GROMACS .gro file of C-alpha atoms in nm:
model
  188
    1UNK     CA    1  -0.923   0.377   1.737
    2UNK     CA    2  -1.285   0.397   1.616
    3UNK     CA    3  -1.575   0.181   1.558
    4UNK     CA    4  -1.425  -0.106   1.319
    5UNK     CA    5  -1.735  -0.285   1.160
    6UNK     CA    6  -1.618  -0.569   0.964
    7UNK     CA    7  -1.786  -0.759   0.672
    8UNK     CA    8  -1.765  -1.152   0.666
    9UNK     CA    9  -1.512  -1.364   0.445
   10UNK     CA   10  -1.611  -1.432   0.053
   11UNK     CA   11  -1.406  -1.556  -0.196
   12UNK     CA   12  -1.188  -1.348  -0.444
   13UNK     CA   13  -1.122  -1.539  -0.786
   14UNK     CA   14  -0.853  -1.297  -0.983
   15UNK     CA   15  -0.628  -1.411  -1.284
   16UNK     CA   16  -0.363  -1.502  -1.004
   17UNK     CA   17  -0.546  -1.728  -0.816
   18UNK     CA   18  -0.874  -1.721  -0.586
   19UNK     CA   19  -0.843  -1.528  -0.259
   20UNK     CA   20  -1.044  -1.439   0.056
   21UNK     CA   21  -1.169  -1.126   0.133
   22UNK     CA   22  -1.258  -0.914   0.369
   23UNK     CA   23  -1.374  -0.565   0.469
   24UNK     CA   24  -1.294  -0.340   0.760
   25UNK     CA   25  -1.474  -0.008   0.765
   26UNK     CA   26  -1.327   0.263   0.980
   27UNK     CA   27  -1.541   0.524   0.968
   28UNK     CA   28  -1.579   0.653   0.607
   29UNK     CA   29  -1.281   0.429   0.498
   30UNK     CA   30  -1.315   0.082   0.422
   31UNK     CA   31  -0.976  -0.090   0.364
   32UNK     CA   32  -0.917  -0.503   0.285
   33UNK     CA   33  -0.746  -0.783   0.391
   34UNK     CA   34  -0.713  -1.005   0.082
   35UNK     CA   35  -0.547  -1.326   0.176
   36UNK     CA   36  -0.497  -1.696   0.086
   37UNK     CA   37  -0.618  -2.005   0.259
   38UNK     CA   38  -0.231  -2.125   0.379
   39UNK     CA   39  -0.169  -1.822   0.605
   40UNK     CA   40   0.139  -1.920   0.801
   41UNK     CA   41   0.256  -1.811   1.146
   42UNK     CA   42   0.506  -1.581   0.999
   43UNK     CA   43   0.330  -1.477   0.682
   44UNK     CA   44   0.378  -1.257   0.337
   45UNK     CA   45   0.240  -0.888   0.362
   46UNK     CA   46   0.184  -0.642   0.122
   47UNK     CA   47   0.042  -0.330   0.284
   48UNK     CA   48  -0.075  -0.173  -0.073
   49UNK     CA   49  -0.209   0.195  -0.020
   50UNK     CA   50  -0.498   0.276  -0.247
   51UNK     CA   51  -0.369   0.430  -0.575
   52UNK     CA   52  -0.698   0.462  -0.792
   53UNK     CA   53  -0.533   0.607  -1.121
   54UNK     CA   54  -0.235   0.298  -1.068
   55UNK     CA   55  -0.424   0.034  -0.967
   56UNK     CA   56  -0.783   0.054  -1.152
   57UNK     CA   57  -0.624   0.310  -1.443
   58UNK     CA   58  -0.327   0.169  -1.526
   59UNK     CA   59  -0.100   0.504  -1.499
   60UNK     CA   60   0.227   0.464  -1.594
   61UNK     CA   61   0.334   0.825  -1.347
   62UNK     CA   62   0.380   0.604  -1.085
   63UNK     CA   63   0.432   0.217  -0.985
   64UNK     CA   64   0.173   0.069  -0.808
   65UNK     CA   65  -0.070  -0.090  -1.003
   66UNK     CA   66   0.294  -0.296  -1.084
   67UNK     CA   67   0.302  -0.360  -0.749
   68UNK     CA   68  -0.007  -0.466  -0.628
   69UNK     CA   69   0.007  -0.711  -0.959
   70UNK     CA   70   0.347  -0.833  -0.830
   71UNK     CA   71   0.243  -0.900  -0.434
   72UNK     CA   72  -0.103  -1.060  -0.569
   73UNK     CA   73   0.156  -1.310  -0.778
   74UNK     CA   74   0.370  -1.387  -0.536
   75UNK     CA   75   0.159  -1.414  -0.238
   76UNK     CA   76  -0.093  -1.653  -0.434
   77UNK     CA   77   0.221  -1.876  -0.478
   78UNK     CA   78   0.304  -1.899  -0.144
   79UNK     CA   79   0.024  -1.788   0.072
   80UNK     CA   80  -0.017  -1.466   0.278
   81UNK     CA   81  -0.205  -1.109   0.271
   82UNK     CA   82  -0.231  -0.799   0.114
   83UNK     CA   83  -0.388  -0.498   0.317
   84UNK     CA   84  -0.534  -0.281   0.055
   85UNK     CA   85  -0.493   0.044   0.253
   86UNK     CA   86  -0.788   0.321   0.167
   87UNK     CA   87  -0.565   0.604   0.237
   88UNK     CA   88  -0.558   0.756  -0.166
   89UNK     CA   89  -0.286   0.956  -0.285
   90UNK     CA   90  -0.074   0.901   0.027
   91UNK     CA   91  -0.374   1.003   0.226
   92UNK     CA   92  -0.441   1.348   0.017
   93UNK     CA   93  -0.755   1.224  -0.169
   94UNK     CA   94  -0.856   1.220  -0.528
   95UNK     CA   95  -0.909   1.610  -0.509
   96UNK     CA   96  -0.545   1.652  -0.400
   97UNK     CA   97  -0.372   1.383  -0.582
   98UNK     CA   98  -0.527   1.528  -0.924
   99UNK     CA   99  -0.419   1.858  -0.822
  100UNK     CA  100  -0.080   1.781  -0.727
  101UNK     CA  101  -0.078   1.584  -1.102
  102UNK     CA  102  -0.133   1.898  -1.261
  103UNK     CA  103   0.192   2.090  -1.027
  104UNK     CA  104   0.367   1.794  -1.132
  105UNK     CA  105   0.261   1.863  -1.497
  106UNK     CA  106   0.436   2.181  -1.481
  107UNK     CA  107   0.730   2.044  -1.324
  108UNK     CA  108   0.708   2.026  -0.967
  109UNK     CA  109   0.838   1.709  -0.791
  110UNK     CA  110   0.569   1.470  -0.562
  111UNK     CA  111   0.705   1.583  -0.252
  112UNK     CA  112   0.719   1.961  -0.368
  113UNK     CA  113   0.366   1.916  -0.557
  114UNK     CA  114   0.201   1.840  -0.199
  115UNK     CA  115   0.358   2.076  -0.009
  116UNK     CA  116   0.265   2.378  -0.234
  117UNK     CA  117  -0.105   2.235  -0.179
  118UNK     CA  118  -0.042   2.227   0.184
  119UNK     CA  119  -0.021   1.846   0.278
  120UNK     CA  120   0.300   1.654   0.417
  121UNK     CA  121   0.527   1.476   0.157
  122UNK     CA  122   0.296   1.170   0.314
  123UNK     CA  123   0.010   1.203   0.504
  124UNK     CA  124  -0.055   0.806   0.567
  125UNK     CA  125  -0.122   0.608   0.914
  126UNK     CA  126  -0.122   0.267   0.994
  127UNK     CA  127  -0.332   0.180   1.271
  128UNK     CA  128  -0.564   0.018   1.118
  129UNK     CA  129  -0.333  -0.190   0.934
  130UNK     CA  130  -0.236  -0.331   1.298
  131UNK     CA  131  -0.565  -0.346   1.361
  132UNK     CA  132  -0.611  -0.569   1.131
  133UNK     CA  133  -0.310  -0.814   1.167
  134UNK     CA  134  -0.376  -0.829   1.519
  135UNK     CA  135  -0.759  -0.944   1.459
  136UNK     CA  136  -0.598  -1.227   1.221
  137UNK     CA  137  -0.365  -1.304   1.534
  138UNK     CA  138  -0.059  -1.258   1.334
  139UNK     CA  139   0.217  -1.136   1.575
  140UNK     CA  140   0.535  -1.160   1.261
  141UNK     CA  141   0.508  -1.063   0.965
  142UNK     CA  142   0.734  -1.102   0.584
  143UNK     CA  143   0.672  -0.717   0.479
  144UNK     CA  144   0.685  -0.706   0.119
  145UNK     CA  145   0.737  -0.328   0.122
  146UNK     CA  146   1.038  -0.073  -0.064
  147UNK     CA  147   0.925   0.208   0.216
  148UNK     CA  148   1.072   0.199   0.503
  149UNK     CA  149   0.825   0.402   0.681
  150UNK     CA  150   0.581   0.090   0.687
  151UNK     CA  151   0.876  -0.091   0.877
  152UNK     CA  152   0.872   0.223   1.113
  153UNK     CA  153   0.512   0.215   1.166
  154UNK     CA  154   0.414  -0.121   1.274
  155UNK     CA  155   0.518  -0.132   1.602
  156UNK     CA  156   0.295  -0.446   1.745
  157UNK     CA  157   0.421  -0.641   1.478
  158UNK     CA  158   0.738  -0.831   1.482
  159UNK     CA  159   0.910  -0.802   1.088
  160UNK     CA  160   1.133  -1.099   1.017
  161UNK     CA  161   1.225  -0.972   0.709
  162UNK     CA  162   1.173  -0.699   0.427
  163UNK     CA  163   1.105  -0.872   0.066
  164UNK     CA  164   1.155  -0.587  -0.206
  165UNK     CA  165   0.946  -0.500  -0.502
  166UNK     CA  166   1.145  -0.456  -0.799
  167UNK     CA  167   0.943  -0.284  -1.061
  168UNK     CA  168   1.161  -0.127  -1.405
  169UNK     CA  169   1.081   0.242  -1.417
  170UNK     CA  170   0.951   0.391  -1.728
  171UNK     CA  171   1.002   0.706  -1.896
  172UNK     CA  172   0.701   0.894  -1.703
  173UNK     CA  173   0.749   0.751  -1.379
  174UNK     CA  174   1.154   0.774  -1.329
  175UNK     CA  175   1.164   1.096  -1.168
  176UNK     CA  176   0.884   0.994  -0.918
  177UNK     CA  177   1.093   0.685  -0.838
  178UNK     CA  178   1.450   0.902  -0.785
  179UNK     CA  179   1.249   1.108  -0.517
  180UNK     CA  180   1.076   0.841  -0.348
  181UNK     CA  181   1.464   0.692  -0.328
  182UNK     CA  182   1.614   1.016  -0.292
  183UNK     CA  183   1.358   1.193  -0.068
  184UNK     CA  184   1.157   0.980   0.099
  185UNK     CA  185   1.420   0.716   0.148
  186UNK     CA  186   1.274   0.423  -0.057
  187UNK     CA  187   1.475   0.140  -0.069
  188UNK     CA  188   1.487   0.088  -0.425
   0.00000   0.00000   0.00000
């Protein structure tokens, strides 16, 4: 692992309740730890990877600006962290995320749409992720996660248990859910 710089703690007020956050630049990427005062020994976490056009645009193509609303709910209820993960489009970018919009557009799946641009059906790591639990000294974690991938891919982490989002699909984003289920093995 690289250089890890790492801001100091401020406060986050958000219409869910006031957090603390904190940067952790890794080379050009700089990812978050957004967490609540009552961290426990065995806490919530939401490992959220950046989704610009769901998060910050509101797109109804896929659902995770529904579920970085629902982890920032329940984890200001009952303490823990999200990891906001700057790793865009499954790790394609903006470039290649808009791109593979437009293959989807003309009726390409999400896996398929990546793969014709060249990229894996998910391009994502997560070192940085146990990077960062580690440097909160949190050895067990609650994983609020559908993916089982994340499970797979925090090895220095003891996972007590998997909470699942539930988000309703709509009429854009239905097809992207059945291949995350069907295809990527989603637990949904």
């Amino acid at each position: 692992m690289r250089q890890i710089d790492i801001s100091q703690v401020a406060k986050l007020p958000t219409i869910y309740g006031t957090f603390n956050i904190q940067a952790f630049k890794e080379g050009h990427r700089e990812h978050l730890a957004i967490y609540t005062d009552n961290l426990s020994d065995n806490p919530i976490v939401r490992v959220h990877s950046e989704c610009l056009t769901g998060d910050a645009l509101a797109s109804k193509k896929c659902d995770c600006g529904e579920q970085l609303a629902f982890s920032q709910e329940l984890i200001a209820l009952q303490g823990g962290m999200i990891i906001y993960h700057r790793q865009e489009g499954r790790n394609i970018g903006l470039l290649g995320k808009v791109n593979a919009y437009a293959l989807q557009d003309k009726g390409l799946d999400t896996v398929e749409a990546n793969h014709q641009l060249g990229f894996k059906a998910d391009e994502r790591t997560y070192e940085i992720v146990e990077y960062i639990l580690d440097y909160f000294g949190i050895k067990k974690i609650q994983l609020l996660t559908n993916n089982p991938t994340k499970i797979e891919s925090l090895k220095n982490v003891e996972i007590t248990q998997r909470i699942p989002i539930k988000i309703e699909p709509n009429s854009y984003n239905r097809d992207y859910l059945r291949v995350k289920k069907e295809q990527m093995g989603h637990i949904l």
